[in-house]
Coordinates of C-alpha atoms in Angstrom, one line a residue:
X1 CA 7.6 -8.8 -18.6
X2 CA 6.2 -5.7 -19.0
X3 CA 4.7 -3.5 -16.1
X4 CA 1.0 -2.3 -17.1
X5 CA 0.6 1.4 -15.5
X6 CA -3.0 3.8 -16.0
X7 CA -2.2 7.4 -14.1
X8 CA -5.4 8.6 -12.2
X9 CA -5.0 12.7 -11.7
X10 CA -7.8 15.5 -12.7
X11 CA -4.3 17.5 -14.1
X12 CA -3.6 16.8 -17.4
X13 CA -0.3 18.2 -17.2
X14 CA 0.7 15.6 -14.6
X15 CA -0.7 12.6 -16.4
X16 CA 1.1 13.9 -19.3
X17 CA 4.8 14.3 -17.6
X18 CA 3.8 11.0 -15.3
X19 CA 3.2 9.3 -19.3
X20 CA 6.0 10.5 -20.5
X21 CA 8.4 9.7 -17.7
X22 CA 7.5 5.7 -17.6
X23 CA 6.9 5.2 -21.6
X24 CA 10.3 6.1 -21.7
X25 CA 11.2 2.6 -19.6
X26 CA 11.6 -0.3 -21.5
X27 CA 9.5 -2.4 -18.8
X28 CA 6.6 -0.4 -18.5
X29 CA 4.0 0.9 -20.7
X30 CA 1.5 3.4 -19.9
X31 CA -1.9 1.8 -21.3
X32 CA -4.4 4.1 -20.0
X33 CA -5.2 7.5 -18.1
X34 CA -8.4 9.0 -16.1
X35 CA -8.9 12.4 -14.6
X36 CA -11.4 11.1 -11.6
X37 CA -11.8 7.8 -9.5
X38 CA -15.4 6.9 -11.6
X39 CA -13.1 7.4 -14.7
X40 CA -10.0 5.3 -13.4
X41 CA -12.7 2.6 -12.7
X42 CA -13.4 2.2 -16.0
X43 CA -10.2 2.6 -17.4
X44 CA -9.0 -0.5 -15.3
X45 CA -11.7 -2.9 -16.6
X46 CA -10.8 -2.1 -19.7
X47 CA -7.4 -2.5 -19.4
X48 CA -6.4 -4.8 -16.9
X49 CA -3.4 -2.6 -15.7
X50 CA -0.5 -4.3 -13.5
X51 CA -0.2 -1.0 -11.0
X52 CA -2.9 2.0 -10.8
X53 CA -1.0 5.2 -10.0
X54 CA -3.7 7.0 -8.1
X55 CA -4.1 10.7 -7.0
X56 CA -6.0 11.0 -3.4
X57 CA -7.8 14.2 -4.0
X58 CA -10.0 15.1 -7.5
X59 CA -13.9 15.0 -8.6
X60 CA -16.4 12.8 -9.5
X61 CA -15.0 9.9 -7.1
X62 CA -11.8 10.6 -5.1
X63 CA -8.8 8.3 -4.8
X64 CA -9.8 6.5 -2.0
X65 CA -13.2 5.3 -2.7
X66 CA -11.9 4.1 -6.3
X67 CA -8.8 2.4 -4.4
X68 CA -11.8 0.5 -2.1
X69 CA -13.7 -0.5 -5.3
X70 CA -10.4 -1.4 -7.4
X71 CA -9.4 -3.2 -4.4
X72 CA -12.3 -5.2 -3.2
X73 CA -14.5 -6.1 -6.6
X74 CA -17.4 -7.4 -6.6
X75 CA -18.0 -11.3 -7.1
X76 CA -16.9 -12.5 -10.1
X77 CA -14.4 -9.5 -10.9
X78 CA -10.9 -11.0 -10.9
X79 CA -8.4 -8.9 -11.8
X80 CA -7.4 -6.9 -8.9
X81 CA -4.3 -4.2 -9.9
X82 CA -1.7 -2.7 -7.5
X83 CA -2.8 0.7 -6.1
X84 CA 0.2 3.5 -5.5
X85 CA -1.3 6.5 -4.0
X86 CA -0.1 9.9 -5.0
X87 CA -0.3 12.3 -2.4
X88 CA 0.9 15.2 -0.6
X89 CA 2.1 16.1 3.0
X90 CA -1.8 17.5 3.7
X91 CA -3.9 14.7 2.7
X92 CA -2.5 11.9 5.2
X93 CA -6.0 10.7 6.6
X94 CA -6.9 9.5 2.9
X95 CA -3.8 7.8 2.7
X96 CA -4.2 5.9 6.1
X97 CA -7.5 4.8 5.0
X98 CA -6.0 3.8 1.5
X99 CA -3.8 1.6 3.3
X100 CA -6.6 0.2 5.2
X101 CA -8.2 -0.5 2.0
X102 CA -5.4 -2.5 0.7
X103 CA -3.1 0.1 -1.5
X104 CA 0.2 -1.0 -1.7
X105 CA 1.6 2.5 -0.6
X106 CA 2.1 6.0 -1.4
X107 CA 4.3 8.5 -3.0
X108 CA 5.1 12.1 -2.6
X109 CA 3.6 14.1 -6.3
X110 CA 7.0 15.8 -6.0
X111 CA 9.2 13.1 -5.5
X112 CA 12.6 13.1 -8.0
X113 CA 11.2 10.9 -11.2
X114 CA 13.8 8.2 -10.2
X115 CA 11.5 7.3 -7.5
X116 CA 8.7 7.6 -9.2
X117 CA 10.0 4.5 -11.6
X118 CA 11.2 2.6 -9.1
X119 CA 8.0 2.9 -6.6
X120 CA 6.0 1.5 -10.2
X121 CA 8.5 -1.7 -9.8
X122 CA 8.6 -2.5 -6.5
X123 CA 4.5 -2.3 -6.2
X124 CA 4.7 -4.5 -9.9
X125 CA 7.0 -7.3 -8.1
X126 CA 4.8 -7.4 -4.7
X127 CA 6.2 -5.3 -2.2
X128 CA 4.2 -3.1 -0.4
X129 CA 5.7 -0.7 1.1
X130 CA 7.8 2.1 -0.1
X131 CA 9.7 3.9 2.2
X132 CA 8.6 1.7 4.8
X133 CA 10.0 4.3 7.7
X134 CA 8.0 7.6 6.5
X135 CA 5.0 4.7 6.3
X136 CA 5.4 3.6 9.5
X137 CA 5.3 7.5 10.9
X138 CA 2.2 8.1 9.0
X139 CA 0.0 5.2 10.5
X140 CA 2.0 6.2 14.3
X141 CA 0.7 9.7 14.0
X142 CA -2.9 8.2 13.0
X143 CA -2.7 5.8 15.6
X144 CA -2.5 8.0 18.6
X145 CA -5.6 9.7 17.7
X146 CA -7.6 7.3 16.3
X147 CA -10.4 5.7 18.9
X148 CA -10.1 1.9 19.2
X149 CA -12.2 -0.3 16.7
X150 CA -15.5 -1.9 17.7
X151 CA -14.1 -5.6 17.0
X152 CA -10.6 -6.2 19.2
X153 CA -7.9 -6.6 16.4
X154 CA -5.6 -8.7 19.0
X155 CA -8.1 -11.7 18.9
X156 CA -7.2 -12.4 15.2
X157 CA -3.3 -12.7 16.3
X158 CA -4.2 -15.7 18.1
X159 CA -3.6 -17.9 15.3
X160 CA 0.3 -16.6 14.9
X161 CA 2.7 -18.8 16.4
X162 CA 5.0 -16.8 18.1
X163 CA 7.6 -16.3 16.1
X164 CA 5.2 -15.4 13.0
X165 CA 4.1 -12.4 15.9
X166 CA 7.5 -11.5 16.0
X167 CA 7.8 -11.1 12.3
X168 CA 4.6 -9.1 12.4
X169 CA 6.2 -6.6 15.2
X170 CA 9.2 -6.5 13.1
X171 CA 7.3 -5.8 9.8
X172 CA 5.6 -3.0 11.6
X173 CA 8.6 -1.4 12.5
X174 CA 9.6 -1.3 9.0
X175 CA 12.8 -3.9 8.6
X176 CA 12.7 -5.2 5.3
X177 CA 12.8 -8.8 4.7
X178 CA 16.9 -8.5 5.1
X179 CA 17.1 -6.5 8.2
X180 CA 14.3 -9.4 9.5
X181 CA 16.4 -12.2 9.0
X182 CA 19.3 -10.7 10.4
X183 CA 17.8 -9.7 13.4
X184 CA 16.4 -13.8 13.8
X185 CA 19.6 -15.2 12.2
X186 CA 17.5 -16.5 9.9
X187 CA 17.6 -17.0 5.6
X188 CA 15.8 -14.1 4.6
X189 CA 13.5 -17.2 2.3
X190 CA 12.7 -18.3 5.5
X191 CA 11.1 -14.4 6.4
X192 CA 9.4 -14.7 3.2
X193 CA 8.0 -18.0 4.5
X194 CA 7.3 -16.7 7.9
X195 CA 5.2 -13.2 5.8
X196 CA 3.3 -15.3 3.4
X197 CA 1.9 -17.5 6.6
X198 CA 0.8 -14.4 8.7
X199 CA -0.8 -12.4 5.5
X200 CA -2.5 -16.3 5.3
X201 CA -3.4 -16.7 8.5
X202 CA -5.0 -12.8 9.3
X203 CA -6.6 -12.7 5.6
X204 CA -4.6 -9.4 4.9
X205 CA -3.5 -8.2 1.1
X206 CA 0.1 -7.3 1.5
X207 CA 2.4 -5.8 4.2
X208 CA 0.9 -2.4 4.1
X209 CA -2.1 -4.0 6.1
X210 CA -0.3 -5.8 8.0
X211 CA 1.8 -2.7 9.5
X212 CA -2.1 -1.5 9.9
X213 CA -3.7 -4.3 11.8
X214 CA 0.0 -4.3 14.0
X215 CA -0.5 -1.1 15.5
X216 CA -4.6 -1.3 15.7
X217 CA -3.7 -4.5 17.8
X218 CA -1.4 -3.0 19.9
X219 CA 1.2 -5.1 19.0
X220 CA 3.3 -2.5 17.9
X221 CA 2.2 1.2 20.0
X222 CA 3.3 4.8 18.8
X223 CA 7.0 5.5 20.0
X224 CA 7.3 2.5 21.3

């Protein structure tokens, strides 16, 4: 099946060699672009697009309030497209909130094109995070600073049976669903199981929030 991409970025140039790079892949097809967030918006109701490569800082409407909308439409909008957040080293708040709001991850704007395609696949197929370690540093670093939430995030753990926590922790720490089920001497099926009930259970989109609401909890805590 093929993957559905729009590129969000106020440079041409980059939406052009972005374009270029995954029209030239025989599983994904570049239906739309946008040089601002009001723009990508649009685009994305028009085209229904599997994974929205999205740029964090640009006009009109940034990145991260058009992640928000894309991400949480209003009643009655149903289609609701994979968010990849293109970033840089200097614009890591936006990105912890964009994770907070549900995108699936982020990507470097000068990562080798290589990543670039595969980052597009792994979002397409459901997986959340990319790079899960460089991830799990970002929200660490955002973490320590960060003043606790209004609303205690450990009452909605409750519900988790303990070893569903224990998948959570490990989640957080960013084992893949592999490195999970060795650790438990588990099938890694049964880790799939054990994801799909706790993203259930605390109402969360996808992993990315669920490495979030782990270290707002204190489940997981900064060098820990």
């Amino acid at each position: 099946m093929t993957i559905r991409v729009i590129i969000v970025d106020d440079q041409a140039m980059v939406r052009a060699g972005f374009a270029a790079l995954l029209n030239a892949q025989t599983d994904i097809d570049v239906v739309g672009e946008a040089a601002d967030g009001r723009q990508a918006l649009e685009v994305s109701g028009r085209t229904h697009p599997d994974v929205v490569l999205m740029d964090v800082r640009m006009p009109e409407m940034d990145g991260l309030e058009a992640a928000r909308q894309l991400l949480d439409p209003p009643v009655g909008g149903a289609h609701r497209p994979k968010v990849l957040m293109l970033t840089t080293f200097d614009v890591d708040d936006y990105v912890y909130e964009a994770l907070r709001a549900g995108a699936s991850g982020f990507l470097l704007k000068d990562a080798p094109p290589a990543d670039l395609i595969a980052a597009v696949r792994v979002v397409a197929a459901g997986d959340a995070l990319l790079a899960p370690s460089v991830t799990r540093r970002l929200i660490e670093d955002f973490a320590r600073t960060r003043p606790a939430p209004r609303r205690d995030p450990r009452l909605r753990l409750n519900g988790l049976t303990p070893r569903e926590t224990e998948v959570l922790e490990l989640i957080a720490r960013g084992l893949s669903n592999q490195q999970i089920a060795e650790r438990l001497v588990v099938a890694e099926q049964t880790v799939k199981t054990h994801i799909g009930r706790v993203l259930a259970k605390l109402d969360l989109r996808d992993r990315a929030q669920a490495v979030v609401l782990a270290y707002e909890s204190g489940l997981v805590t900064p060098g820990q």
